[in-house]
Short mmCIF file of N, CA, C and O in Angstrom, two decimals:
data_model
loop_
_atom_site.label_atom_id
_atom_site.label_comp_id
_atom_site.label_asym_id
_atom_site.label_seq_id
_atom_site.Cartn_x
_atom_site.Cartn_y
_atom_site.Cartn_z
N MET A 1 15.41 -100.23 35.31
CA MET A 1 16.43 -101.06 35.17
C MET A 1 17.44 -100.52 33.87
O MET A 1 18.66 -100.62 33.99
N ILE A 2 16.85 -99.91 32.80
CA ILE A 2 17.42 -99.27 31.82
C ILE A 2 18.32 -98.12 32.22
O ILE A 2 19.46 -98.07 31.87
N VAL A 3 17.57 -97.49 32.94
CA VAL A 3 18.19 -95.84 33.43
C VAL A 3 19.40 -96.43 34.37
O VAL A 3 20.40 -95.81 34.03
N LEU A 4 19.37 -97.49 35.02
CA LEU A 4 20.24 -97.93 35.92
C LEU A 4 21.40 -98.39 35.14
O LEU A 4 22.68 -98.04 35.33
N GLY A 5 21.35 -99.17 34.09
CA GLY A 5 22.34 -99.61 33.18
C GLY A 5 22.94 -98.49 32.41
O GLY A 5 24.26 -98.62 32.40
N ILE A 6 22.21 -97.53 32.16
CA ILE A 6 23.01 -96.19 31.20
C ILE A 6 23.59 -95.62 32.28
O ILE A 6 24.77 -95.06 32.04
N GLY A 7 23.26 -95.34 33.60
CA GLY A 7 24.00 -94.75 34.49
C GLY A 7 25.28 -95.37 34.94
O GLY A 7 26.28 -94.77 35.04
N LEU A 8 25.28 -96.63 35.04
CA LEU A 8 26.42 -97.33 35.29
C LEU A 8 27.45 -97.51 34.37
O LEU A 8 28.66 -97.16 34.51
N ALA A 9 26.89 -97.37 32.85
CA ALA A 9 27.98 -97.26 31.86
C ALA A 9 28.35 -95.84 31.83
O ALA A 9 29.73 -95.73 31.67
N GLY A 10 27.83 -94.71 32.12
CA GLY A 10 28.46 -93.56 32.34
C GLY A 10 29.54 -93.39 33.39
O GLY A 10 30.36 -92.76 33.26
N VAL A 11 29.10 -94.16 34.37
CA VAL A 11 30.11 -93.94 35.79
C VAL A 11 31.23 -94.86 35.28
O VAL A 11 32.55 -94.12 35.53
N ASN A 12 31.29 -95.79 34.65
CA ASN A 12 32.58 -96.53 34.25
C ASN A 12 33.24 -95.80 33.17
O ASN A 12 34.58 -95.77 33.33
N ALA A 13 32.60 -95.30 32.33
CA ALA A 13 33.60 -94.37 31.17
C ALA A 13 34.14 -93.33 31.93
O ALA A 13 35.26 -92.82 31.67
N THR A 14 33.38 -92.52 32.89
CA THR A 14 33.84 -91.45 33.47
C THR A 14 35.18 -91.79 34.47
O THR A 14 36.08 -91.28 34.35
N MET A 15 35.04 -93.05 35.29
CA MET A 15 35.95 -93.52 36.01
C MET A 15 37.14 -93.84 35.15
O MET A 15 38.36 -93.35 35.74
N THR A 16 37.07 -94.45 34.15
CA THR A 16 38.10 -95.10 33.35
C THR A 16 39.07 -93.54 32.71
O THR A 16 40.20 -93.46 32.84
N TYR A 17 38.30 -92.62 32.32
CA TYR A 17 38.94 -91.40 31.67
C TYR A 17 39.66 -90.66 32.93
O TYR A 17 40.70 -90.24 32.92
N LEU A 18 38.86 -90.50 34.40
CA LEU A 18 39.66 -89.70 35.31
C LEU A 18 40.82 -90.62 35.72
O LEU A 18 41.92 -89.87 35.98
N ILE A 19 40.83 -91.83 35.65
CA ILE A 19 41.97 -92.71 36.34
C ILE A 19 43.00 -92.55 35.21
O ILE A 19 44.31 -92.16 35.65
N ASP A 20 42.83 -92.73 34.03
CA ASP A 20 43.77 -92.46 33.06
C ASP A 20 44.24 -90.94 33.02
O ASP A 20 45.59 -90.83 32.59
N ARG A 21 43.61 -90.17 33.31
CA ARG A 21 43.95 -88.89 33.27
C ARG A 21 44.90 -88.40 34.60
O ARG A 21 45.83 -87.73 34.32
N ASN A 22 44.63 -89.03 35.56
CA ASN A 22 45.08 -88.72 36.92
C ASN A 22 46.10 -89.45 37.44
O ASN A 22 46.87 -89.19 38.20
N ALA A 23 45.99 -90.75 37.41
CA ALA A 23 46.68 -91.74 38.24
C ALA A 23 48.21 -91.98 37.37
O ALA A 23 48.28 -91.94 36.09
N PRO A 24 49.25 -91.99 38.27
CA PRO A 24 50.55 -92.36 37.36
C PRO A 24 50.65 -93.55 36.74
O PRO A 24 49.80 -94.47 37.11
N GLU A 25 51.11 -93.56 35.63
CA GLU A 25 51.09 -94.96 34.74
C GLU A 25 51.60 -95.96 35.40
O GLU A 25 51.01 -97.01 35.20
N GLU A 26 52.48 -96.00 36.29
CA GLU A 26 52.91 -97.27 36.81
C GLU A 26 51.78 -97.79 37.81
O GLU A 26 52.07 -98.98 38.05
N HIS A 27 50.82 -96.89 38.14
CA HIS A 27 49.78 -97.29 39.20
C HIS A 27 48.36 -97.63 38.72
O HIS A 27 47.41 -97.81 39.31
N ARG A 28 48.30 -97.13 37.38
CA ARG A 28 47.08 -97.38 36.68
C ARG A 28 46.20 -98.56 36.72
O ARG A 28 45.21 -98.59 37.09
N GLY A 29 47.01 -99.74 36.70
CA GLY A 29 46.52 -101.17 36.66
C GLY A 29 45.86 -101.43 38.05
O GLY A 29 44.78 -101.86 38.28
N LYS A 30 46.69 -100.96 39.04
CA LYS A 30 46.25 -101.07 40.51
C LYS A 30 44.86 -100.42 40.80
O LYS A 30 43.92 -100.65 41.45
N VAL A 31 44.94 -99.07 40.26
CA VAL A 31 43.82 -98.20 40.45
C VAL A 31 42.56 -98.60 39.64
O VAL A 31 41.34 -98.59 40.18
N HIS A 32 42.83 -98.98 38.44
CA HIS A 32 41.68 -99.69 37.57
C HIS A 32 40.88 -100.77 38.51
O HIS A 32 39.72 -101.06 38.48
N GLY A 33 41.86 -101.72 38.89
CA GLY A 33 41.54 -102.96 39.50
C GLY A 33 40.77 -102.52 40.93
O GLY A 33 39.63 -103.30 41.05
N THR A 34 41.23 -101.69 41.84
CA THR A 34 40.57 -101.34 42.93
C THR A 34 39.32 -100.70 42.71
O THR A 34 38.20 -101.03 43.34
N GLU A 35 39.02 -99.74 41.68
CA GLU A 35 38.06 -99.09 41.36
C GLU A 35 36.86 -100.17 41.22
O GLU A 35 35.78 -100.24 41.37
N SER A 36 37.23 -101.44 40.29
CA SER A 36 36.31 -102.32 39.74
C SER A 36 35.88 -103.28 40.95
O SER A 36 34.77 -103.57 41.19
N LEU A 37 36.85 -103.49 41.91
CA LEU A 37 36.51 -104.14 43.02
C LEU A 37 35.50 -103.60 43.95
O LEU A 37 34.41 -104.01 44.24
N ILE A 38 35.72 -102.15 44.15
CA ILE A 38 34.73 -101.42 45.04
C ILE A 38 33.41 -101.23 44.23
O ILE A 38 32.50 -101.35 45.09
N MET A 39 33.50 -101.31 42.96
CA MET A 39 32.09 -101.01 42.33
C MET A 39 31.28 -102.32 42.44
O MET A 39 29.91 -102.18 42.69
N VAL A 40 32.11 -103.48 42.21
CA VAL A 40 31.18 -104.77 42.47
C VAL A 40 30.89 -104.88 43.74
O VAL A 40 29.65 -105.32 44.16
N ILE A 41 31.50 -104.68 44.79
CA ILE A 41 31.23 -105.00 46.12
C ILE A 41 29.99 -103.91 46.42
O ILE A 41 29.01 -104.24 47.03
N GLY A 42 30.04 -102.67 46.16
CA GLY A 42 29.07 -101.60 46.40
C GLY A 42 27.73 -102.18 45.72
O GLY A 42 26.38 -101.96 46.18
N ILE A 43 27.67 -102.58 44.52
CA ILE A 43 26.51 -103.10 43.62
C ILE A 43 26.09 -104.31 44.35
O ILE A 43 24.75 -104.35 44.75
N PHE A 44 26.88 -105.26 44.88
CA PHE A 44 26.29 -106.42 45.48
C PHE A 44 25.64 -106.07 46.96
O PHE A 44 24.65 -106.55 46.93
N PHE A 45 26.21 -105.28 47.60
CA PHE A 45 25.63 -104.90 48.94
C PHE A 45 24.40 -104.01 48.73
O PHE A 45 23.56 -104.00 49.55
N CYS A 46 24.53 -103.10 47.76
CA CYS A 46 23.23 -102.29 47.49
C CYS A 46 22.09 -103.15 47.07
O CYS A 46 20.87 -102.91 47.58
N ALA A 47 22.34 -103.97 46.23
CA ALA A 47 21.24 -105.04 45.88
C ALA A 47 20.82 -105.76 47.06
O ALA A 47 19.56 -106.12 46.98
N ILE A 48 21.55 -106.18 47.86
CA ILE A 48 20.84 -107.13 48.69
C ILE A 48 20.25 -106.13 49.97
O ILE A 48 19.21 -106.48 50.33
N LEU A 49 21.05 -105.04 50.33
CA LEU A 49 20.16 -104.10 51.26
C LEU A 49 18.85 -103.73 50.55
O LEU A 49 17.62 -103.49 51.25
N GLY A 50 18.86 -103.03 49.41
CA GLY A 50 17.78 -102.89 48.48
C GLY A 50 16.57 -103.73 48.59
O GLY A 50 15.34 -103.39 48.94
N SER A 51 16.81 -104.90 48.39
CA SER A 51 15.89 -106.07 48.20
C SER A 51 15.46 -106.10 49.63
O SER A 51 14.02 -106.43 49.90
N TYR A 52 16.26 -106.25 50.69
CA TYR A 52 15.70 -106.48 51.93
C TYR A 52 14.77 -105.23 52.44
O TYR A 52 13.62 -105.50 52.88
N LEU A 53 15.13 -104.01 52.20
CA LEU A 53 14.42 -102.83 52.67
C LEU A 53 13.02 -102.94 51.78
O LEU A 53 12.13 -102.33 52.43
N LEU A 54 13.05 -103.27 50.57
CA LEU A 54 11.78 -103.49 49.74
C LEU A 54 10.98 -104.42 50.41
O LEU A 54 9.63 -104.00 50.50
N ASP A 55 11.52 -105.61 51.08
CA ASP A 55 10.54 -106.51 51.82
C ASP A 55 10.01 -105.82 53.14
O ASP A 55 8.90 -106.33 53.31
N VAL A 56 10.89 -105.41 53.68
CA VAL A 56 10.63 -104.99 55.15
C VAL A 56 9.92 -103.71 55.07
O VAL A 56 9.10 -103.61 56.13
N TRP A 57 10.25 -102.53 54.41
CA TRP A 57 9.74 -101.41 54.52
C TRP A 57 8.72 -100.97 53.49
O TRP A 57 7.65 -101.11 53.74
N TRP A 58 9.21 -100.40 52.30
CA TRP A 58 8.16 -100.04 51.37
C TRP A 58 8.90 -100.23 50.01
O TRP A 58 10.05 -100.50 49.83
N ARG A 59 8.01 -100.05 49.12
CA ARG A 59 8.45 -100.35 47.74
C ARG A 59 9.40 -99.23 47.28
O ARG A 59 10.37 -99.53 46.50
N GLY A 60 9.46 -98.00 47.71
CA GLY A 60 10.32 -96.98 47.32
C GLY A 60 11.57 -97.00 48.04
O GLY A 60 12.58 -96.09 47.89
N ALA A 61 11.74 -97.91 48.92
CA ALA A 61 13.11 -97.85 49.82
C ALA A 61 14.37 -97.94 48.96
O ALA A 61 15.31 -97.15 49.42
N PRO A 62 14.41 -98.87 47.98
CA PRO A 62 15.65 -99.04 47.15
C PRO A 62 16.01 -97.41 46.56
O PRO A 62 17.18 -97.27 46.61
N PHE A 63 15.05 -96.84 46.10
CA PHE A 63 15.33 -95.62 45.39
C PHE A 63 15.80 -94.60 46.32
O PHE A 63 16.50 -93.61 46.38
N VAL A 64 15.10 -94.67 47.67
CA VAL A 64 15.50 -93.65 48.90
C VAL A 64 17.17 -94.10 49.18
O VAL A 64 17.86 -93.08 49.48
N MET A 65 17.43 -95.45 49.34
CA MET A 65 18.75 -95.64 49.62
C MET A 65 19.79 -95.24 48.73
O MET A 65 20.84 -94.69 48.93
N PHE A 66 19.52 -95.30 47.20
CA PHE A 66 20.32 -94.81 46.38
C PHE A 66 20.26 -93.37 46.19
O PHE A 66 21.42 -92.61 46.00
N ILE A 67 19.23 -92.45 46.75
CA ILE A 67 19.48 -91.16 46.69
C ILE A 67 20.36 -90.61 47.92
O ILE A 67 21.15 -89.82 47.86
N ILE A 68 20.09 -91.37 49.00
CA ILE A 68 21.09 -91.14 50.12
C ILE A 68 22.61 -91.43 49.73
O ILE A 68 23.38 -90.47 49.70
N ALA A 69 23.02 -92.57 48.91
CA ALA A 69 24.35 -92.86 48.74
C ALA A 69 24.60 -91.81 47.62
O ALA A 69 25.85 -91.14 47.56
N ALA A 70 23.69 -91.12 46.71
CA ALA A 70 24.28 -90.12 45.67
C ALA A 70 24.52 -88.76 46.52
O ALA A 70 25.34 -88.01 46.19
N ILE A 71 23.63 -88.51 47.52
CA ILE A 71 23.97 -87.26 48.17
C ILE A 71 25.21 -87.43 49.04
O ILE A 71 26.31 -86.49 49.24
N ILE A 72 25.76 -88.60 49.52
CA ILE A 72 26.84 -88.75 50.46
C ILE A 72 28.14 -88.66 49.22
O ILE A 72 29.00 -88.02 49.74
N GLY A 73 27.98 -89.25 48.04
CA GLY A 73 28.84 -88.94 47.07
C GLY A 73 29.06 -87.47 46.70
O GLY A 73 30.22 -87.10 46.47
N LEU A 74 28.02 -86.89 46.77
CA LEU A 74 28.10 -85.42 46.20
C LEU A 74 28.85 -84.76 47.48
O LEU A 74 29.72 -83.67 46.95
N ILE A 75 28.53 -85.04 48.53
CA ILE A 75 29.04 -84.24 49.66
C ILE A 75 30.87 -84.60 49.61
O ILE A 75 31.53 -83.75 49.91
N LEU A 76 31.04 -85.81 49.44
CA LEU A 76 32.44 -86.15 49.45
C LEU A 76 33.09 -85.36 48.32
O LEU A 76 34.37 -85.17 48.33
N LEU A 77 32.52 -85.38 47.07
CA LEU A 77 33.15 -84.60 46.05
C LEU A 77 33.30 -83.26 46.33
O LEU A 77 34.61 -82.76 46.01
N ILE A 78 32.42 -82.58 47.01
CA ILE A 78 32.56 -81.16 47.28
C ILE A 78 33.70 -81.19 48.49
O ILE A 78 34.39 -80.11 48.20
N ILE A 79 33.69 -81.81 49.25
CA ILE A 79 34.89 -81.86 50.22
C ILE A 79 36.23 -81.79 49.50
O ILE A 79 37.23 -81.32 49.81
N ILE A 80 36.19 -83.00 48.47
CA ILE A 80 37.72 -83.29 47.75
C ILE A 80 37.83 -81.82 47.15
O ILE A 80 39.10 -81.52 47.03
N TYR A 81 36.86 -81.37 46.30
CA TYR A 81 37.18 -80.09 45.47
C TYR A 81 37.61 -78.75 46.45
O TYR A 81 38.53 -78.30 45.97
N ILE A 82 37.04 -78.79 47.79
CA ILE A 82 37.45 -77.71 48.54
C ILE A 82 38.82 -77.88 49.25
O ILE A 82 39.46 -76.95 49.23
N THR A 83 39.04 -78.97 49.47
CA THR A 83 40.27 -79.38 50.10
C THR A 83 41.42 -79.21 49.22
O THR A 83 42.77 -79.06 49.71
N ARG A 84 41.30 -79.69 48.12
CA ARG A 84 42.45 -79.56 46.82
C ARG A 84 42.48 -78.41 46.09
O ARG A 84 43.29 -78.58 45.00
N GLY A 85 41.55 -77.66 46.27
CA GLY A 85 41.30 -76.42 45.16
C GLY A 85 40.85 -76.88 43.95
O GLY A 85 40.08 -77.85 43.71
N SER A 86 41.31 -75.98 43.03
CA SER A 86 40.73 -76.23 41.56
C SER A 86 41.71 -77.34 41.03
O SER A 86 42.43 -76.77 40.10
N TRP A 87 41.42 -78.38 41.09
CA TRP A 87 42.18 -79.55 40.61
C TRP A 87 42.00 -79.82 39.22
O TRP A 87 42.72 -80.23 38.40
N LEU A 88 40.75 -79.39 38.85
CA LEU A 88 40.35 -79.66 37.30
C LEU A 88 41.15 -78.54 36.30
O LEU A 88 41.80 -78.90 35.44
N ALA A 89 41.35 -77.43 36.90
CA ALA A 89 42.06 -76.22 36.11
C ALA A 89 43.64 -76.77 36.01
O ALA A 89 44.29 -76.76 34.85
N LYS A 90 44.12 -77.14 37.21
CA LYS A 90 45.58 -77.85 37.11
C LYS A 90 45.83 -78.86 36.18
O LYS A 90 46.73 -78.95 35.40
N TYR A 91 44.80 -79.85 36.06
CA TYR A 91 44.99 -80.95 35.04
C TYR A 91 44.74 -80.62 33.76
O TYR A 91 45.24 -81.17 32.73
N ASP A 92 43.78 -79.57 33.42
CA ASP A 92 43.70 -79.04 31.95
C ASP A 92 44.76 -78.39 31.39
O ASP A 92 44.95 -78.33 30.37
N GLN A 93 45.67 -77.82 32.15
CA GLN A 93 46.88 -77.31 31.81
C GLN A 93 48.08 -78.45 31.54
O GLN A 93 49.06 -77.89 31.10
N ASN A 94 47.87 -79.59 31.86
CA ASN A 94 49.05 -80.53 31.50
C ASN A 94 49.04 -80.57 30.26
O ASN A 94 48.28 -81.84 29.82
N GLU A 95 49.77 -80.21 29.31
CA GLU A 95 49.94 -80.70 27.86
C GLU A 95 50.46 -81.95 27.68
O GLU A 95 50.21 -82.51 26.56
N GLU A 96 51.59 -82.28 28.49
CA GLU A 96 52.17 -83.38 28.14
C GLU A 96 51.28 -84.56 28.47
O GLU A 96 51.53 -85.58 27.62
N LEU A 97 50.35 -84.57 29.37
CA LEU A 97 49.50 -85.65 29.54
C LEU A 97 48.47 -85.79 28.41
O LEU A 97 48.35 -86.71 27.97
N ASP A 98 48.09 -84.59 27.99
CA ASP A 98 47.38 -84.73 26.78
C ASP A 98 47.94 -85.13 25.48
O ASP A 98 47.29 -85.89 24.63
N GLU A 99 49.17 -84.96 25.36
CA GLU A 99 49.93 -85.45 24.23
C GLU A 99 49.90 -87.10 24.27
O GLU A 99 49.89 -87.85 23.20
N GLU A 100 50.12 -87.34 25.63
CA GLU A 100 50.34 -88.86 25.70
C GLU A 100 48.89 -89.56 25.43
O GLU A 100 49.10 -90.63 24.78
N ILE A 101 47.89 -88.94 26.07
CA ILE A 101 46.64 -89.59 25.84
C ILE A 101 46.33 -89.63 24.11
O ILE A 101 45.88 -90.57 23.82
N GLU A 102 46.79 -88.54 23.54
CA GLU A 102 46.48 -88.49 22.05
C GLU A 102 47.35 -89.70 21.41
O GLU A 102 46.83 -90.20 20.32
N GLU A 103 48.45 -89.85 21.89
CA GLU A 103 49.29 -90.85 21.05
C GLU A 103 48.77 -92.39 21.22
O GLU A 103 48.79 -93.16 20.37
N LYS A 104 48.24 -92.47 22.34
CA LYS A 104 47.71 -93.92 22.57
C LYS A 104 46.33 -93.97 21.73
O LYS A 104 45.95 -95.19 21.71
N SER A 105 45.54 -92.97 21.55
CA SER A 105 44.40 -93.08 20.73
C SER A 105 44.37 -93.53 19.42
O SER A 105 45.37 -93.42 18.76
#
């Protein structure tokens, strides 16, 4: 449970950074709200499904379920990376956005 909490904290921090870095300023609130809603819905349904599989199948079922979800997420990340090109390099060269983030800090 501690590892899950640490992982979730890392995901939240990463998502906040990526949204602030990439979303247009006028839409950041909507994007943050949507991300939070999707995360809560995902945690809710994964907890229900994991508990059910634990009772019906075997003890390791929730871990298998989360591994499958992680693999699906990795595949989606690879697809996004391939279809959009090197988007990290594009945003690393955006000096105006870096200055804006530093001013807010």
